[in-house]
Structure formats: C-alpha cells, structure tokens
Amino acid sequence: MKVKLPQNLEGHNFIGGEWVKGEAGVQEIFSPYSGTKIGSVSLPSVAQVKIAITKAQEAQRDWARTPMKERAKVLFDLRNILLRDIDAITHVKASESGKTFDEGRAGLMKGIEVLEFALSMQNLDLGGKVEVSRGVTCEYRREPLGVVASITPFNFPAMVPMWTIPIALGLGNAYIWKPSDKTPLTSIMIANALKEAGLPAGLLTVLHGGENTVNTVIDSETVRAVGFVGSTKIAKLVYNRTTSLGKRALCLGGAKNHIVLLPDANPELAGVGISDSFTGCAGQRCMAASVLLAVGDVEKHIQKIVERASSLRLSHEMGAIITKAQVEFLHAAIDRAEKAGAKLILDGRKTKAPEGLEGGNWLAPTIIDHVKPGSEAHKVELFGPIISIIRCKDLTEALAIQATSEYGNACSVFTSNGALADRVTREARAGMVGVNVGVPVPREPFSFGGINASKFGHGDITGVHSLDFWSDVKKVTSKWEKQNDNNWMS
Ligand code: NAD
C-alpha cells in the first residue's frame, strides 16, 4: 500500500489525560518521503514536565492498588483498538519515519505481540509463599516502582515504545514517554488508543522535545527507573546521569551486526535473508546486517544478494532515510570507503528518487566489497542500506573479526552445516544470534537485548527478563503463632 502523508497533524503533550499545549515552542515534522512538513508538536516547559510527573504520581497510587486482572483488561482493550486502527496508525508512523507501509505495519504487529505477552503476566511468576520454618512463612511479592520513564528512537515509533508500555503499565507503574523528536506524531495515536481503552488519566504521559525534557525527567526525584533505546552516545549519557542519581537504568544503544556467510549455505536462502536484513527499513534498524564476513568462495551467494537488493524499488519495497543530513553522511561514508581501497559492487547513490518524491531523502541499497577489518565501513554504525563485505579465509578468522566489534546486538550465520552453526552461536559476541535468519529478533516470550556497547544496564527490555526491571520484589516474613520450640530459624 502507498503511504498516505498526513496533511498537518498537530500534537501536544499528554498530561493528566489531556492534550496540553507546550509552552517552550513548536517543533515541525517533515516526512522523509517528500521533505514536506506533515505536522508539528509543541514542546513542554520545565514547569509543565514537573506538573506532568506530579499528576503521574497521583494517578499511580490508585493504579498500584488496582488488581492486575483489571489492569490487564485495559491492555486487552488497547490491543483491539490498535488492531482496529492499524492502517491509520501505520500511515502516520511510516510518513514520519520513512518506512514502507508493510514495514510500519509489521513494527506495530511486533508491538502488539509484546502487548499480548503483557496480558499473560497475571499468569507468570508474580509472587509466592513458603513455610520456611515451623509457623514462619516467607513471601515475595512483585510491586510496581511508581513513576517510570522511557525515551525512544526515531526508527520504530510504535514498536519500541510498545516493548515497554504494556509491561510497565501492567505491573502497576505510571509511564512517562518521551518519543523521538524526529518521529513524535505516532505517540498521539497510541496515547489516544490508551485513553479510549480506559487507562485512567495520568498513567500515560507523553512529553515531546529532546535533551531538556529528558534531563528534567531523569532528575525528578519521583521518577524511579529510566528505559532508553537509541544511539550508543546518548544511551551512555542517559545511563550515567540516571545511575549517578541512584536510579535503575536500562539503555539500549547502537549496533554493527555481522553476518557470517559460509560456502555451504543455500544461495537462495542466504541471498534473500542477507539482502532483506541490510535493506529492510532502509538499513535503519539496530538488528540490520551491516558487515558480511564472506568465508571462502561465496560468489554465487553474493550474486543473489546483489540481484535481490537491486530489484528493490524506492518508496515501494524500500523506504526513505530519516533526514537529509543522514543521506549526506552516508554518501560521504561511501566515498571514504572507496578512498580506503574498497570496491563498490552496488552504488545506491546512482538511483534516482521516485517520481514526485524528489524532495525526499533517498539512498538505494549499496554493497561495498573488500572492506578492510578495522576501517570505518567495518566498525562505525552507518545506519543506512549499506553492507560492507570483508573477505575471510576461514570461520576462525571471521569469528575473530566479529569479536572486535564494539557493539553486540546481533550476529547470524548462513550455513547448512549444523556443527559450524553451533560454533557460531557459541562464539559470536552478540546478545542475539541467528542461524539462516538475517534479523534474529527473538519472539515473545524470549527477551530482546544485546551486549557490549549495544546495552548499558542489566537484564533485557522485553519478555520475562523485563519484569524485574519494571518492578520491585518485596520479601515478607511472618509469624502468627507463639511457639515453644523457638530456634534460630524461627
Ligand atoms: P538518538 O540517540 O539520537 O535518540 C534517541 C532518543 O534520545 C530520542 O528520543 C531523542 O530525542 C533523545 N535524545 C537525543 N539527544 C539527547 C540528549 N542529548 N540527551 C537526552 N536525550 C536525547 O537515536 P535515534 O537516531 O533516534 O535512533 C537511532 C539509533 O538507535 C541507532 O543507533 C540504533 O542502532 C539505535 N537503536 C537501538 C535499538 C536497540 O534495541 N539496541 C533499537 C532501535 C534503535
């Protein structure tokens, strides 16, 4: 389906269940598809951020006492509203992020999958009680933290927020959401859906802006935990600021994902899997392949990757790049790779913009061969539809190169040899590993999270491992009867 750009969507800040105009200016939003203005959001003042947090705190007191089954009912209704409105939401998120309609829809469906997982929380491990000594019981209970915050990136305007909104709310917290300053319009639709689902006022807050809003939220004494997803540079800043105040933080950063291609791999499977991994969402995915470790003679596989990637039509099967500045950065990075001795086997700079969308931000798939280990095209997260091929003599060399990555989100191997696949799953230095899968995102209830500079903090952001981040575990020891045989255990 063709993405319909909104005419002029106006968004404000969702505070205490109402849309409140920000007092600190207006930010205009331009579509990566056309370069035209599609909407704006107003930015909150520091005073408005503080009022929002106070309202969240007030609302959370009742929510914490609301049984989980009742909280889950709101989430269940949210699921149905999101499914009902999926096309309308997808048009807005694709328009502001540059995704194709199908990619936008798939991202929202993944968010809904997390929501469905959150609906099962009432059946998961939420407490327990044991008689630990005669007449003495120990109990543990999962309790909400209070007010929590989440800062999200431009590239998944609905999916990444939906990683945490249902879990944090379902566990009884109030949730402050600071969407990306580049793609804030989707938050209007999600907040309205939660309002319609019956979420009491104040439990979801949406605040726009960038550094100022984020810092005011982090510094608030009321906010107990901060989740962040975005670049490594900002992840580190947010992690350090939050933890220096003694609060918990889980900050997911950037990536540079490697794929190991072995000569015995099925060429069709590898061609589609690797091409789709580096071109999907125009390469603007933290799970996108960006380095291909080509072991031995894999020419026929590379030919399949080139065929598949060069068949993609801009604005149909492949979307746009978020900003003009990012397109310029990608062009310059390709130039520098060539100057450093690499060879372009597919040059996306030569592809024309789609007709009628000449003002948009476009770069077609680009494949750079004979990239040197340690060079910019190998090490730096470019965040565009570019894959760097490094030629390797054997799997040992490929794994040694992968291990030098600063990041650690994903690593995949394409092979038909189970023992070699098993070796890669064990030795790859990444949090999420794939076998014959280009984008090894775990499905719920398996949790999402990388290692190294792709994640700061402990635990994962979705799945069963996320429950500990968004809640406290309280231990209660009780004795109700006086006993004659008291010993050290009672
Ligand atoms: P970004 O770091 O520029 O922005 C992320 C969020 O931080 C946005 O909400 C932004 O408004 C806010 N922000 C920007 N500057 C800030 C500052 N100085 N202080 C506080 N907050 C600030 O990231 P982006 O460009 O929106 O997203 C792309 C990046 O996100 C890529 O590096 C990508 O790999 C990464 N990402 C990682 C994951 C993951 O799961 N690890 C998922 C998606 C995206």
Coordinates of C-alpha atoms and ligand atoms in Angstrom, one line a residue:
M1 CA 0.0 0.0 0.0
K2 CA 1.2 3.5 -0.8
V3 CA 1.9 5.6 2.3
K4 CA -0.5 8.5 2.7
L5 CA 1.2 11.5 4.2
P6 CA -0.8 13.4 6.8
Q7 CA -1.7 17.0 5.9
N8 CA -0.8 18.8 9.1
L9 CA -1.0 16.8 12.2
E10 CA -0.7 18.9 15.4
G11 CA 0.4 17.2 18.5
H12 CA 0.8 18.4 22.1
N13 CA 1.8 16.8 25.4
F14 CA -0.4 14.2 27.0
I15 CA -0.5 15.3 30.7
G16 CA -3.1 14.1 33.2
G17 CA -5.1 12.5 30.5
E18 CA -5.4 15.8 28.4
W19 CA -3.6 17.2 25.4
V20 CA -1.7 20.2 26.8
K21 CA 0.0 22.8 24.5
G22 CA 3.7 23.1 25.4
E23 CA 5.0 26.5 26.4
A24 CA 8.5 26.0 25.1
G25 CA 8.0 26.4 21.4
V26 CA 6.9 24.2 18.5
Q27 CA 8.8 21.6 16.5
E28 CA 7.9 21.0 12.9
I29 CA 8.0 17.4 11.5
F30 CA 9.0 16.7 7.9
S31 CA 8.4 13.5 6.0
P32 CA 11.5 11.6 4.8
Y33 CA 9.4 10.6 1.8
S34 CA 8.8 14.1 0.4
G35 CA 10.7 16.5 2.6
T36 CA 7.4 18.3 3.2
K37 CA 6.0 19.4 6.5
I38 CA 3.5 16.8 7.8
G39 CA 2.8 18.1 11.3
S40 CA 4.2 19.7 14.4
V41 CA 4.4 19.2 18.2
S42 CA 4.6 21.7 20.9
L43 CA 7.4 21.4 23.5
P44 CA 6.8 21.4 27.2
S45 CA 8.5 23.8 29.6
V46 CA 10.3 22.5 32.6
A47 CA 7.4 23.6 34.8
Q48 CA 5.0 21.6 32.6
V49 CA 7.2 18.5 32.8
K50 CA 7.2 18.7 36.6
I51 CA 3.4 19.1 36.7
A52 CA 3.1 16.1 34.4
I53 CA 5.3 14.0 36.8
T54 CA 3.2 15.0 39.8
K55 CA 0.0 14.1 38.0
A56 CA 1.5 10.7 37.1
Q57 CA 2.5 10.1 40.7
E58 CA -1.0 10.9 42.0
A59 CA -2.6 8.6 39.4
Q60 CA -0.2 5.7 40.2
R61 CA -1.3 5.4 43.8
D62 CA -4.7 4.0 42.8
W63 CA -3.3 2.1 39.8
A64 CA -0.9 0.2 42.2
R65 CA -3.9 -0.9 44.2
T66 CA -5.8 -2.0 41.1
P67 CA -5.7 -5.8 40.7
M68 CA -3.5 -6.9 37.8
K69 CA -6.6 -8.6 36.2
E70 CA -8.2 -5.2 36.0
R71 CA -5.1 -3.6 34.6
A72 CA -4.9 -6.4 32.0
K73 CA -8.4 -5.5 30.9
V74 CA -7.3 -2.1 29.8
L75 CA -4.4 -3.6 27.8
F76 CA -6.7 -6.1 26.2
D77 CA -9.0 -3.3 25.0
L78 CA -5.9 -1.4 23.8
R79 CA -4.9 -4.4 21.7
N80 CA -8.3 -4.4 20.0
I81 CA -8.2 -0.7 19.3
L82 CA -4.7 -0.9 17.9
L83 CA -5.8 -3.7 15.6
R84 CA -8.9 -1.8 14.6
D85 CA -6.8 1.4 13.8
I86 CA -3.7 -0.4 12.5
D87 CA -3.8 1.2 9.0
A88 CA -4.4 4.7 10.2
I89 CA -1.5 4.4 12.7
T90 CA 0.7 2.8 10.1
H91 CA 0.2 5.7 7.7
V92 CA 1.3 8.2 10.3
K93 CA 4.4 6.2 11.6
A94 CA 5.5 5.4 8.0
S95 CA 5.1 9.0 6.9
E96 CA 7.3 10.4 9.7
S97 CA 9.9 7.6 9.9
G98 CA 10.3 6.8 6.1
K99 CA 9.3 3.2 6.5
T100 CA 7.2 1.4 3.8
F101 CA 3.6 0.7 4.7
D102 CA 4.3 -3.0 5.2
E103 CA 7.3 -2.3 7.4
G104 CA 5.3 0.1 9.5
R105 CA 2.5 -2.4 9.9
A106 CA 5.0 -5.2 10.8
G107 CA 6.5 -3.0 13.5
L108 CA 3.2 -2.3 15.1
M109 CA 2.3 -6.1 15.0
K110 CA 5.5 -6.8 16.9
G111 CA 4.5 -4.2 19.5
I112 CA 1.1 -5.9 19.7
E113 CA 2.9 -9.2 20.3
V114 CA 4.6 -7.7 23.4
L115 CA 1.2 -6.4 24.5
E116 CA -0.1 -10.0 24.2
F117 CA 2.8 -11.2 26.3
A118 CA 1.9 -8.5 28.9
L119 CA -1.6 -9.9 29.1
S120 CA -0.1 -13.2 30.3
M121 CA 1.8 -11.5 33.1
Q122 CA -1.1 -12.3 35.5
N123 CA -0.2 -16.0 35.0
L124 CA 3.5 -15.6 35.3
D125 CA 5.7 -15.6 38.4
L126 CA 4.3 -12.7 40.4
G127 CA 4.9 -14.0 43.9
G128 CA 5.0 -17.0 46.1
K129 CA 4.8 -18.1 49.7
V130 CA 6.6 -20.9 51.6
E131 CA 6.6 -22.0 55.2
V132 CA 10.4 -21.7 55.9
S133 CA 10.3 -22.8 59.5
R134 CA 7.7 -24.0 61.8
G135 CA 5.0 -21.4 61.8
V136 CA 7.1 -18.9 59.8
T137 CA 6.3 -18.0 56.2
C138 CA 8.4 -16.1 53.7
E139 CA 6.6 -14.5 50.9
Y140 CA 7.7 -12.5 47.9
R141 CA 5.5 -10.1 46.0
R142 CA 6.2 -8.1 42.8
E143 CA 5.3 -4.5 43.4
P144 CA 5.3 -1.5 41.0
L145 CA 8.1 1.0 41.2
G146 CA 5.9 4.1 40.9
V147 CA 6.6 6.5 38.1
V148 CA 8.9 5.2 35.4
A149 CA 10.2 6.8 32.1
S150 CA 11.1 5.7 28.7
I151 CA 12.9 7.5 25.9
T152 CA 12.5 6.1 22.4
P153 CA 14.3 6.4 19.0
F154 CA 13.0 7.5 15.6
N155 CA 13.3 4.2 13.8
F156 CA 10.5 2.3 15.5
P157 CA 8.0 5.0 16.6
A158 CA 5.4 2.4 17.7
M159 CA 7.2 -0.9 18.2
V160 CA 10.0 0.3 20.6
P161 CA 7.5 2.1 22.9
M162 CA 5.3 -0.9 22.8
W163 CA 8.2 -3.0 24.1
T164 CA 7.8 -1.3 27.5
I165 CA 4.4 0.5 27.7
P166 CA 2.3 -2.6 28.3
I167 CA 4.7 -4.3 30.7
A168 CA 5.4 -1.2 32.8
L169 CA 1.7 -0.3 33.0
G170 CA 0.6 -3.9 33.5
L171 CA 2.9 -4.1 36.5
G172 CA 1.2 -1.1 38.1
N173 CA 3.5 1.8 37.2
A174 CA 2.8 5.2 35.7
Y175 CA 4.7 5.7 32.5
I176 CA 6.3 8.9 31.1
W177 CA 7.1 8.6 27.4
K178 CA 9.5 10.9 25.6
P179 CA 9.2 9.9 21.9
S180 CA 11.9 10.7 19.4
D181 CA 11.9 14.4 18.4
K182 CA 12.1 13.2 14.8
T183 CA 9.0 10.9 14.9
P184 CA 6.7 12.2 17.7
L185 CA 3.4 12.1 15.7
T186 CA 2.7 8.3 16.3
S187 CA 2.6 8.9 20.0
I188 CA -0.6 10.9 19.5
M189 CA -2.3 7.8 18.1
I190 CA -1.0 5.5 20.8
A191 CA -2.0 7.8 23.7
N192 CA -5.5 8.3 22.2
A193 CA -5.8 4.5 21.9
L194 CA -4.9 4.0 25.6
K195 CA -7.3 6.8 26.6
E196 CA -10.1 5.0 24.6
A197 CA -9.1 1.7 26.2
G198 CA -10.0 3.3 29.6
L199 CA -6.5 3.9 31.1
P200 CA -7.1 6.3 34.0
A201 CA -5.8 9.8 33.4
G202 CA -2.2 10.5 34.4
L203 CA -0.9 6.9 34.0
L204 CA 0.5 7.6 30.5
T205 CA 2.2 10.9 29.9
V206 CA 3.7 11.9 26.6
L207 CA 6.3 14.7 26.6
H208 CA 8.0 16.0 23.5
G209 CA 11.4 17.6 23.0
G210 CA 15.0 16.4 23.3
E211 CA 17.8 16.7 25.9
N212 CA 16.0 19.3 28.1
T213 CA 12.9 17.3 28.5
V214 CA 14.9 14.1 29.1
N215 CA 17.1 15.6 31.7
T216 CA 14.2 17.1 33.6
V217 CA 12.5 13.7 33.7
I218 CA 15.7 11.9 34.8
D219 CA 16.4 14.4 37.5
S220 CA 12.9 14.3 39.0
E221 CA 13.0 12.6 42.5
T222 CA 9.7 11.0 41.6
V223 CA 11.0 9.0 38.6
R224 CA 12.4 5.7 39.7
A225 CA 13.6 4.0 36.6
V226 CA 14.5 5.0 33.1
G227 CA 14.5 2.9 29.9
F228 CA 16.2 4.2 26.9
V229 CA 16.6 3.0 23.3
G230 CA 18.7 4.9 20.8
S231 CA 22.3 5.6 19.8
T232 CA 25.2 4.4 22.0
K233 CA 26.3 8.0 22.5
I234 CA 23.0 9.1 24.1
A235 CA 22.5 5.7 25.8
K236 CA 25.7 6.3 27.7
L237 CA 24.7 9.8 28.7
V238 CA 21.3 8.8 29.9
Y239 CA 22.7 5.7 31.7
N240 CA 25.3 7.7 33.5
R241 CA 23.0 10.5 34.5
T242 CA 20.3 8.2 35.8
T243 CA 22.5 5.8 37.7
S244 CA 24.5 8.6 39.2
L245 CA 21.3 9.6 41.0
G246 CA 21.0 6.0 42.3
K247 CA 18.2 5.0 40.0
R248 CA 17.9 2.0 37.8
A249 CA 18.5 2.4 34.0
L250 CA 18.4 0.1 31.1
C251 CA 19.8 1.8 28.0
L252 CA 19.9 0.1 24.6
G253 CA 22.4 1.6 22.1
G254 CA 23.5 1.2 18.5
A255 CA 24.9 -1.8 16.7
K256 CA 27.1 -3.0 13.9
N257 CA 25.8 -6.5 13.2
H258 CA 27.9 -9.1 11.4
I259 CA 26.7 -12.0 9.2
V260 CA 28.9 -15.0 8.6
L261 CA 28.4 -16.5 5.2
L262 CA 29.8 -20.0 4.6
P263 CA 30.2 -21.6 1.2
D264 CA 27.8 -24.4 2.0
A265 CA 24.9 -22.1 2.7
N266 CA 21.8 -22.3 0.5
P267 CA 22.3 -19.4 -2.0
E268 CA 18.6 -18.6 -2.3
L269 CA 18.1 -18.5 1.4
A270 CA 21.2 -16.5 2.0
G271 CA 20.6 -14.1 -0.9
V272 CA 17.1 -13.1 0.4
G273 CA 18.0 -13.3 4.1
I274 CA 21.1 -11.1 3.9
S275 CA 19.7 -8.6 1.3
D276 CA 16.5 -8.1 3.3
S277 CA 18.5 -7.7 6.5
F278 CA 20.6 -4.8 5.3
T279 CA 17.9 -3.1 3.2
G280 CA 14.8 -3.6 5.5
C281 CA 13.7 -0.2 7.0
A282 CA 16.4 1.2 4.6
G283 CA 19.0 -0.2 7.0
Q284 CA 17.8 1.9 9.9
R285 CA 17.4 -1.0 12.3
C286 CA 19.5 -1.9 15.2
M287 CA 19.3 -5.5 14.1
A288 CA 20.2 -4.8 10.4
A289 CA 23.2 -6.6 8.9
S290 CA 25.9 -4.2 8.1
V291 CA 29.0 -6.4 7.8
L292 CA 29.2 -9.6 5.7
L293 CA 32.0 -11.9 6.7
A294 CA 32.3 -13.8 3.4
V295 CA 34.2 -17.1 4.1
G296 CA 35.9 -18.7 1.1
D297 CA 34.2 -18.9 -2.3
V298 CA 30.7 -17.4 -1.9
E299 CA 30.4 -15.7 -5.2
K300 CA 27.1 -17.2 -6.2
H301 CA 25.6 -16.2 -2.8
I302 CA 26.9 -12.6 -3.3
Q303 CA 25.4 -12.5 -6.7
K304 CA 22.0 -13.5 -5.2
I305 CA 22.3 -10.7 -2.6
V306 CA 23.1 -8.2 -5.4
E307 CA 20.1 -9.4 -7.5
R308 CA 17.7 -9.1 -4.7
A309 CA 18.9 -5.8 -3.4
S310 CA 19.0 -4.2 -6.9
S311 CA 15.4 -5.3 -7.5
L312 CA 14.0 -3.1 -4.7
R313 CA 12.1 0.0 -5.8
L314 CA 12.4 3.1 -3.6
S315 CA 9.1 4.0 -1.9
H316 CA 7.7 0.6 -2.8
E317 CA 9.8 -2.2 -1.3
M318 CA 12.3 0.2 0.4
G319 CA 11.6 3.3 2.4
A320 CA 13.5 6.6 2.9
I321 CA 16.3 7.8 5.1
I322 CA 15.3 9.8 8.2
T323 CA 17.0 13.2 7.3
K324 CA 18.9 14.9 4.6
A325 CA 21.9 15.2 6.9
Q326 CA 21.9 11.5 7.3
V327 CA 21.8 10.9 3.5
E328 CA 24.8 13.3 3.2
F329 CA 26.7 11.4 5.9
L330 CA 26.0 8.1 4.2
H331 CA 27.2 9.4 0.8
A332 CA 30.4 10.7 2.5
A333 CA 31.0 7.4 4.3
I334 CA 30.7 5.5 0.9
D335 CA 33.2 7.9 -0.6
R336 CA 35.6 7.4 2.3
A337 CA 35.3 3.6 2.0
E338 CA 36.2 3.8 -1.7
K339 CA 39.2 6.0 -1.0
A340 CA 40.3 3.5 1.6
G341 CA 40.5 0.8 -1.2
A342 CA 37.1 -0.9 -1.0
K343 CA 35.2 -1.7 -4.2
L344 CA 31.5 -0.7 -4.8
I345 CA 29.6 -3.6 -6.3
L346 CA 26.2 -1.8 -5.9
D347 CA 26.1 2.0 -5.7
G348 CA 22.8 3.3 -4.3
R349 CA 23.8 6.9 -4.8
K350 CA 23.2 6.4 -8.6
T351 CA 19.5 5.5 -8.2
K352 CA 17.1 8.4 -8.9
A353 CA 14.5 9.5 -6.3
P354 CA 11.0 8.2 -7.0
E355 CA 8.9 10.4 -9.3
G356 CA 7.0 13.1 -7.3
L357 CA 9.2 12.4 -4.2
E358 CA 12.3 14.2 -5.4
G359 CA 12.3 16.3 -2.2
G360 CA 12.7 13.1 0.0
N361 CA 15.8 11.5 1.5
W362 CA 16.8 8.6 -0.7
L363 CA 19.6 6.1 -0.9
A364 CA 19.2 2.8 -2.7
P365 CA 21.0 -0.4 -1.5
T366 CA 24.8 -0.2 -1.5
I367 CA 27.2 -3.1 -1.3
I368 CA 30.9 -2.3 -0.6
D369 CA 33.3 -5.2 -1.2
H370 CA 36.9 -5.8 0.1
V371 CA 36.4 -3.6 3.2
K372 CA 39.4 -3.8 5.5
P373 CA 38.9 -5.0 9.1
G374 CA 39.1 -2.1 11.4
S375 CA 38.2 0.5 8.8
E376 CA 35.3 2.9 9.2
A377 CA 33.0 0.8 6.9
H378 CA 33.7 -2.1 9.2
K379 CA 33.5 -0.5 12.6
V380 CA 31.2 2.5 12.6
E381 CA 27.4 2.2 12.7
L382 CA 26.3 4.0 9.4
F383 CA 22.5 3.3 9.8
G384 CA 21.6 3.1 6.1
P385 CA 21.1 0.5 3.4
I386 CA 24.8 -0.3 3.2
I387 CA 26.6 -3.6 3.7
S388 CA 30.4 -4.0 3.9
I389 CA 31.8 -7.3 2.7
I390 CA 35.0 -8.5 4.4
R391 CA 36.7 -11.4 2.7
C392 CA 37.8 -14.1 5.2
K393 CA 39.9 -17.3 4.6
D394 CA 38.1 -19.4 7.2
L395 CA 35.5 -19.3 10.0
T396 CA 38.2 -18.8 12.7
E397 CA 39.2 -15.5 11.0
A398 CA 35.6 -14.5 10.6
L399 CA 34.8 -15.0 14.3
A400 CA 38.0 -13.2 15.3
I401 CA 36.8 -10.1 13.2
Q402 CA 33.3 -10.3 14.7
A403 CA 34.8 -10.3 18.1
T404 CA 36.5 -6.9 17.6
S405 CA 33.1 -5.2 17.3
E406 CA 32.5 -2.5 19.9
Y407 CA 28.7 -3.5 19.7
G408 CA 26.9 -6.7 20.4
N409 CA 23.3 -6.8 19.3
A410 CA 23.1 -9.5 16.6
C411 CA 25.2 -11.9 14.6
S412 CA 23.9 -14.5 12.2
V413 CA 25.4 -17.4 10.2
F414 CA 24.2 -18.8 6.9
T415 CA 25.3 -22.4 6.5
S416 CA 23.9 -25.9 6.0
N417 CA 26.4 -27.4 8.5
G418 CA 24.9 -27.8 12.0
A419 CA 28.2 -28.1 13.8
L420 CA 29.6 -24.9 12.2
A421 CA 26.3 -23.1 13.0
D422 CA 26.6 -24.3 16.6
R423 CA 30.1 -23.0 16.8
V424 CA 28.9 -19.5 15.7
T425 CA 26.1 -19.5 18.2
R426 CA 28.6 -20.2 20.9
E427 CA 31.5 -18.0 19.9
A428 CA 29.7 -14.9 18.4
R429 CA 30.0 -11.9 20.8
A430 CA 26.4 -10.8 20.5
G431 CA 23.2 -10.9 22.6
M432 CA 21.0 -12.3 19.8
V433 CA 22.4 -14.9 17.3
G434 CA 20.7 -16.3 14.2
V435 CA 21.1 -19.4 12.1
N436 CA 20.0 -18.9 8.5
V437 CA 18.0 -15.8 9.8
G438 CA 19.0 -12.3 8.7
V439 CA 17.3 -10.4 11.5
P440 CA 17.4 -12.7 14.6
V441 CA 14.9 -10.7 16.8
P442 CA 13.6 -13.1 19.5
R443 CA 9.9 -13.5 19.5
E444 CA 8.0 -13.2 22.8
P445 CA 8.3 -14.5 25.4
F446 CA 12.1 -14.6 24.6
S447 CA 13.6 -11.2 25.6
F448 CA 15.3 -8.6 23.5
G449 CA 18.7 -7.3 24.4
G450 CA 22.3 -7.1 23.2
I451 CA 25.7 -6.9 25.0
N452 CA 28.8 -4.6 24.9
A453 CA 28.1 -1.0 23.7
S454 CA 24.6 -2.1 22.5
K455 CA 23.3 -2.2 26.0
F456 CA 24.1 -0.4 29.3
G457 CA 22.4 -1.9 32.4
H458 CA 21.4 -5.4 33.4
G459 CA 18.6 -7.6 32.1
D460 CA 16.6 -7.3 28.9
I461 CA 13.9 -4.9 27.8
T462 CA 11.2 -7.3 26.8
G463 CA 10.0 -10.8 27.7
V464 CA 10.2 -12.4 31.1
H465 CA 13.5 -10.8 32.0
S466 CA 11.9 -7.3 31.7
L467 CA 9.6 -7.9 34.7
D468 CA 12.5 -7.4 37.2
F469 CA 13.4 -4.0 35.6
W470 CA 9.9 -2.5 35.9
S471 CA 9.1 -3.8 39.4
D472 CA 10.5 -4.4 42.9
V473 CA 10.4 -7.7 44.6
K474 CA 9.3 -7.4 48.2
K475 CA 10.1 -10.1 50.7
V476 CA 7.7 -10.6 53.7
T477 CA 8.5 -12.9 56.6
S478 CA 5.6 -13.6 59.0
K479 CA 4.9 -15.5 62.2
W480 CA 1.4 -15.6 63.7
E481 CA 1.8 -18.2 66.4
K482 CA 3.9 -18.3 69.6
Q483 CA 5.9 -21.5 69.7
N484 CA 7.7 -23.3 72.5
D485 CA 10.4 -24.7 70.3
N486 CA 11.9 -21.4 69.1
N487 CA 15.2 -21.8 67.4
W488 CA 17.4 -19.5 65.3
M489 CA 15.3 -20.2 62.2
S490 CA 12.0 -19.1 63.8
Ligands
NAD1 P1 19.2 9.0 19.3 O1 20.2 8.5 20.4 O2 19.6 10.2 18.5 O3 17.8 9.5 20.0 C1 17.2 8.6 20.9 C2 16.3 9.4 21.9 O4 17.1 10.2 22.7 C3 15.3 10.3 21.2 O5 14.1 10.3 21.9 C4 16.0 11.7 21.3 O6 15.0 12.7 21.2 C5 16.7 11.6 22.6 N1 17.9 12.4 22.7 C6 18.6 12.9 21.7 N2 19.7 13.7 22.2 C7 19.6 13.6 23.5 C8 20.4 14.1 24.6 N3 21.5 14.8 24.4 N4 20.0 13.8 25.9 C9 18.9 13.0 26.1 N5 18.1 12.5 25.1 C10 18.5 12.8 23.9 O7 18.8 7.8 18.4 P2 18.0 7.8 17.1 O8 18.8 8.5 16.0 O9 16.6 8.3 17.3 O10 17.8 6.2 16.8 C11 18.8 5.5 16.1 C12 19.8 4.8 17.0 O11 19.0 4.0 17.9 C13 20.7 3.9 16.3 O12 22.0 4.0 16.8 C14 20.1 2.5 16.5 O13 21.1 1.4 16.4 C15 19.6 2.7 17.9 N6 18.5 1.7 18.2 C16 18.9 0.7 19.1 C17 17.9 -0.3 19.4 C18 18.3 -1.4 20.3 O14 17.4 -2.1 20.6 N7 19.5 -1.5 20.7 C19 16.6 -0.2 18.8 C20 16.3 0.8 17.9 C21 17.3 1.8 17.6

